[in-house]
Short mmCIF file of C-alpha atoms in Angstrom, two decimals:
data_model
loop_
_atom_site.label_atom_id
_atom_site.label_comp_id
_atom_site.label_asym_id
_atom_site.label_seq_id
_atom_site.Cartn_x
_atom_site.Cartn_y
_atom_site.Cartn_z
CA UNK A 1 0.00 0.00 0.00
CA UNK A 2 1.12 2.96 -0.66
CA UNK A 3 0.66 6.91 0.40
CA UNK A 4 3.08 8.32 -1.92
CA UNK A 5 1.08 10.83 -3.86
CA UNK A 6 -1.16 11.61 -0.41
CA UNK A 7 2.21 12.59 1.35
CA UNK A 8 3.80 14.79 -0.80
CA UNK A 9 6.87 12.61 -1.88
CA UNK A 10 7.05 10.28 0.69
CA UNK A 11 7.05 6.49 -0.26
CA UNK A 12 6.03 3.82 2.31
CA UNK A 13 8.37 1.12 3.11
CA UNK A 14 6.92 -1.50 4.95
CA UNK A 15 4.27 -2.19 7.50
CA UNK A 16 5.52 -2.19 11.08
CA UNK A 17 2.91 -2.35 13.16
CA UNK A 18 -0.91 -2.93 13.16
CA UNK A 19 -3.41 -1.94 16.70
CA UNK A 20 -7.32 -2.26 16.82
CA UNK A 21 -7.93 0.52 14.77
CA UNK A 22 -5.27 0.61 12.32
CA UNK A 23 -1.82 0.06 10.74
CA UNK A 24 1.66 1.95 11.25
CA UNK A 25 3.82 2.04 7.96
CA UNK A 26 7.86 3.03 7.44
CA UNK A 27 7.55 6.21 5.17
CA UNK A 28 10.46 7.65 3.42
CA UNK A 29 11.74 10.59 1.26
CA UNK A 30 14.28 12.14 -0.33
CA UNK A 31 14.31 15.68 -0.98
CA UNK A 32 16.89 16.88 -3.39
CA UNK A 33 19.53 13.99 -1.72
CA UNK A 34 18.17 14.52 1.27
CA UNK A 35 16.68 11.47 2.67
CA UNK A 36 14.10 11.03 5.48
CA UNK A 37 12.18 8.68 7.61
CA UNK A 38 8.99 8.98 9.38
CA UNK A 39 6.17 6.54 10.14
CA UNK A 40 2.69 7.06 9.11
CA UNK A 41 -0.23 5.93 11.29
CA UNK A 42 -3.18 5.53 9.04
CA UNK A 43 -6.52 4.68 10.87
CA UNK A 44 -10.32 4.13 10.81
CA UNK A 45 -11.53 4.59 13.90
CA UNK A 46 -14.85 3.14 13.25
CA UNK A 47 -15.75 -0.07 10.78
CA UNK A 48 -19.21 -1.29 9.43
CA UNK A 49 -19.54 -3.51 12.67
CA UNK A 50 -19.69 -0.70 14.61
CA UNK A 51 -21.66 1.65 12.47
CA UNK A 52 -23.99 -1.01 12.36
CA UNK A 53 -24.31 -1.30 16.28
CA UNK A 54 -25.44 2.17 16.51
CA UNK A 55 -28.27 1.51 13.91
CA UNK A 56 -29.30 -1.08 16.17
CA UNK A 57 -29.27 0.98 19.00
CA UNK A 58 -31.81 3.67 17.78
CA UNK A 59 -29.23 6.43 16.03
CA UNK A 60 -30.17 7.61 12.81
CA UNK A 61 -27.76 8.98 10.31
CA UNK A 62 -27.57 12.44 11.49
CA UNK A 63 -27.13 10.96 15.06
CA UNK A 64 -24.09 8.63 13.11
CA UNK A 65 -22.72 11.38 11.61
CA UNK A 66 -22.41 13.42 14.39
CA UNK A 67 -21.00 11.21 16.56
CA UNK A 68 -18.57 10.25 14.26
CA UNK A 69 -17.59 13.90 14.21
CA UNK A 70 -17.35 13.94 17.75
CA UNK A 71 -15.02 11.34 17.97
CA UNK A 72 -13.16 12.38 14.81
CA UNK A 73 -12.40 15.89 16.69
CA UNK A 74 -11.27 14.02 20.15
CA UNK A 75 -8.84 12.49 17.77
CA UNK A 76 -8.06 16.29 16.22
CA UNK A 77 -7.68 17.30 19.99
CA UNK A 78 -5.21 14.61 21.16
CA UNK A 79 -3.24 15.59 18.35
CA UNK A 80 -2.68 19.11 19.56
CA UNK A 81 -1.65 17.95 22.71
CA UNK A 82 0.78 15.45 21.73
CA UNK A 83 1.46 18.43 19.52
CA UNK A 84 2.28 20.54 22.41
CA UNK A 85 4.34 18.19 24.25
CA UNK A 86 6.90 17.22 20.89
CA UNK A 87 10.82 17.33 22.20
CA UNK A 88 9.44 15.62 25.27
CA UNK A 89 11.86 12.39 25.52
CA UNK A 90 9.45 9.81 26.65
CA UNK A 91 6.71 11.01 23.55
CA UNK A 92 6.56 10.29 20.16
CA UNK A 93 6.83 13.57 18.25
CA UNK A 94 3.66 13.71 15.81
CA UNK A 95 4.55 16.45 12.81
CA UNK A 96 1.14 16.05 10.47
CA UNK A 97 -2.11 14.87 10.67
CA UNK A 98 -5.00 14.61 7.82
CA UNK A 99 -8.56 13.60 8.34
CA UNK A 100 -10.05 12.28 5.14
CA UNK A 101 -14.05 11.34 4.56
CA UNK A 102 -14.08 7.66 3.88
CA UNK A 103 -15.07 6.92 -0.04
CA UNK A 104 -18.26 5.63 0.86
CA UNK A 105 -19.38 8.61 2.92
CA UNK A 106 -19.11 6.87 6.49
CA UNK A 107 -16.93 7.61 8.71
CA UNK A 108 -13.01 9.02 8.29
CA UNK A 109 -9.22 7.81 7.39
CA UNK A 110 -7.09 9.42 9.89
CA UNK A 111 -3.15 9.92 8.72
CA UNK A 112 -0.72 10.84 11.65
CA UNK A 113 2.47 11.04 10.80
CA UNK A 114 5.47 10.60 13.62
CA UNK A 115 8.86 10.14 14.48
CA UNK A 116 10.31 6.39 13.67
CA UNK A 117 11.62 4.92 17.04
#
């Protein structure tokens, strides 16, 4: 998989690690003989399973989409903290982060890209 033309010039490497919600890759570029690495976390943090719980549980669509949004910004919000806190030794320093409306109009990609420990 690659992110290459989402990341302006960087190329992913490999996959080195995956969590509940989604998948860290090795990203790399080189600028002009410059050459960098960073890792991209690249995550969904809901899936049909759970979009389809809340339709059992009463929400409509506007109810969906709004919490959706609500979780999407707690995500936004993290960020800026971790933001904050970069040159802190004992935190991974997070330079970038997109949110991107899913294809299919449910839900969001989330791209955070890091420092590679």
């Amino acid at each position: 998989m690659s992110f290459a033309h989402e990341w302006n010039g960087w190329e992913t490497v490999e996959e080195i690690g995956q969590g509940s919600y989604g998948v860290v890759y090795k990203i790399k570029r080189d600028l002009f003989g410059n050459k960098e690495d960073a890792a991209l976390k690249v995550f969904s943090p809901q899936n049909p399973k759970d979009l389809d719980e809340l339709r059992d549980e009463g929400y409509d669509e506007d109810s969906i989409t709004e919490a959706l949004n609500g979780y999407v910004e707690n995500i936004v919000k993290e960020y800026a903290i971790m933001k904050t806190l970069s040159g802190n030794t004992n935190i991974v320093n997070c330079s970038e982060i997109d949110v991107r409306p899913k294809n299919s109009g449910e839900g969001y990609d989330i791209y955070i890209k890091m420092e590679l420990l």
